[in-house]
PDB file of C-alpha atoms in Angstrom:
ATOM      1  CA  MET A  26       0.000   0.000   0.000  1.00  0.00           C
ATOM      2  CA  GLN A  27       2.900   2.363   0.663  1.00  0.00           C
ATOM      3  CA  ILE A  28       4.092   2.239  -2.947  1.00  0.00           C
ATOM      4  CA  ARG A  29       0.534   2.822  -4.146  1.00  0.00           C
ATOM      5  CA  ARG A  30       0.318   6.028  -2.097  1.00  0.00           C
ATOM      6  CA  GLU A  31       3.663   7.178  -3.468  1.00  0.00           C
ATOM      7  CA  ILE A  32       2.515   6.555  -7.034  1.00  0.00           C
ATOM      8  CA  GLU A  33      -0.780   8.376  -6.462  1.00  0.00           C
ATOM      9  CA  ARG A  34       1.087  11.317  -4.919  1.00  0.00           C
ATOM     10  CA  CYS A  35       3.497  11.379  -7.862  1.00  0.00           C
ATOM     11  CA  LEU A  36       0.680  11.302 -10.431  1.00  0.00           C
ATOM     12  CA  LYS A  37      -1.063  14.142  -8.600  1.00  0.00           C
ATOM     13  CA  LYS A  38       2.162  16.175  -8.764  1.00  0.00           C
ATOM     14  CA  VAL A  39       2.423  15.427 -12.492  1.00  0.00           C
ATOM     15  CA  SER A  40      -1.127  16.652 -13.044  1.00  0.00           C
ATOM     16  CA  GLU A  41      -0.504  19.822 -11.048  1.00  0.00           C
ATOM     17  CA  GLY A  42       2.822  20.346 -12.823  1.00  0.00           C
ATOM     18  CA  VAL A  43       1.198  20.100 -16.250  1.00  0.00           C
ATOM     19  CA  GLU A  44      -1.395  22.683 -15.223  1.00  0.00           C
ATOM     20  CA  THR A  45       1.331  25.000 -13.942  1.00  0.00           C
ATOM     21  CA  PHE A  46       3.321  24.490 -17.145  1.00  0.00           C
ATOM     22  CA  GLU A  47       0.292  25.381 -19.270  1.00  0.00           C
ATOM     23  CA  ASP A  48      -0.367  28.516 -17.198  1.00  0.00           C
ATOM     24  CA  ILE A  49       3.240  29.662 -17.580  1.00  0.00           C
ATOM     25  CA  TRP A  50       3.152  28.785 -21.302  1.00  0.00           C
ATOM     26  CA  GLN A  51       0.224  31.180 -21.727  1.00  0.00           C
ATOM     27  CA  LYS A  52       2.110  33.878 -19.822  1.00  0.00           C
ATOM     28  CA  VAL A  53       5.082  33.483 -22.176  1.00  0.00           C
ATOM     29  CA  HIS A  54       2.830  34.001 -25.187  1.00  0.00           C
ATOM     30  CA  ASN A  55       1.056  36.954 -23.574  1.00  0.00           C
ATOM     31  CA  ALA A  56       4.222  38.652 -22.298  1.00  0.00           C
ATOM     32  CA  THR A  57       4.464  42.252 -23.411  1.00  0.00           C
ATOM     33  CA  ASN A  58       8.170  42.785 -22.956  1.00  0.00           C
ATOM     34  CA  THR A  59      11.420  40.846 -23.160  1.00  0.00           C
ATOM     35  CA  ASN A  60      12.121  40.839 -19.414  1.00  0.00           C
ATOM     36  CA  GLN A  61       8.730  39.288 -18.656  1.00  0.00           C
ATOM     37  CA  LYS A  62       9.153  36.726 -21.406  1.00  0.00           C
ATOM     38  CA  GLU A  63      12.636  35.733 -20.174  1.00  0.00           C
ATOM     39  CA  LYS A  64      11.366  35.356 -16.598  1.00  0.00           C
ATOM     40  CA  TYR A  65       8.486  33.135 -17.711  1.00  0.00           C
ATOM     41  CA  GLU A  66      10.824  31.089 -19.905  1.00  0.00           C
ATOM     42  CA  ALA A  67      13.050  30.497 -16.869  1.00  0.00           C
ATOM     43  CA  ASP A  68       9.951  29.438 -14.904  1.00  0.00           C
ATOM     44  CA  LEU A  69       9.068  27.035 -17.736  1.00  0.00           C
ATOM     45  CA  LYS A  70      12.518  25.459 -17.553  1.00  0.00           C
ATOM     46  CA  LYS A  71      12.117  24.908 -13.794  1.00  0.00           C
ATOM     47  CA  GLU A  72       8.728  23.301 -14.288  1.00  0.00           C
ATOM     48  CA  ILE A  73      10.082  21.074 -17.071  1.00  0.00           C
ATOM     49  CA  LYS A  74      12.871  19.889 -14.758  1.00  0.00           C
ATOM     50  CA  LYS A  75      10.318  19.020 -12.054  1.00  0.00           C
ATOM     51  CA  LEU A  76       8.201  17.093 -14.546  1.00  0.00           C
ATOM     52  CA  GLN A  77      11.283  15.277 -15.874  1.00  0.00           C
ATOM     53  CA  ARG A  78      12.205  14.163 -12.346  1.00  0.00           C
ATOM     54  CA  LEU A  79       8.681  12.853 -11.844  1.00  0.00           C
ATOM     55  CA  ARG A  80       8.838  11.080 -15.213  1.00  0.00           C
ATOM     56  CA  ASP A  81      12.093   9.415 -14.183  1.00  0.00           C
ATOM     57  CA  GLN A  82      10.472   8.216 -10.956  1.00  0.00           C
ATOM     58  CA  ILE A  83       7.564   6.748 -12.911  1.00  0.00           C
ATOM     59  CA  LYS A  84       9.996   5.026 -15.301  1.00  0.00           C
ATOM     60  CA  THR A  85      11.793   3.510 -12.301  1.00  0.00           C
ATOM     61  CA  TRP A  86       8.537   2.130 -10.930  1.00  0.00           C
ATOM     62  CA  MET A  87       7.584   0.749 -14.331  1.00  0.00           C
ATOM     63  CA  ALA A  88      10.944  -0.983 -14.683  1.00  0.00           C
ATOM     64  CA  SER A  89      10.650  -2.515 -11.217  1.00  0.00           C
ATOM     65  CA  ILE A  90       7.168  -3.838 -12.020  1.00  0.00           C
ATOM     66  CA  LYS A  91       8.433  -5.500 -15.216  1.00  0.00           C
ATOM     67  CA  ASN A  92      11.118  -7.352 -13.258  1.00  0.00           C
TER      68      ASN A  92
END
């Protein structure tokens, strides 16, 4: 049951992260000046890194299930 809770927590974080990414993506496209756009792009990179870490965790779980 412990692993199940971890997986559910991870999937919830993925869902929230995708929503955050989409919000920031809209801000990038609606940015009126270069400084704003650069800040939002940096925020996008941070969010991508978070999502990539979560993806790696999911891949690890999937590999352990296959074995």
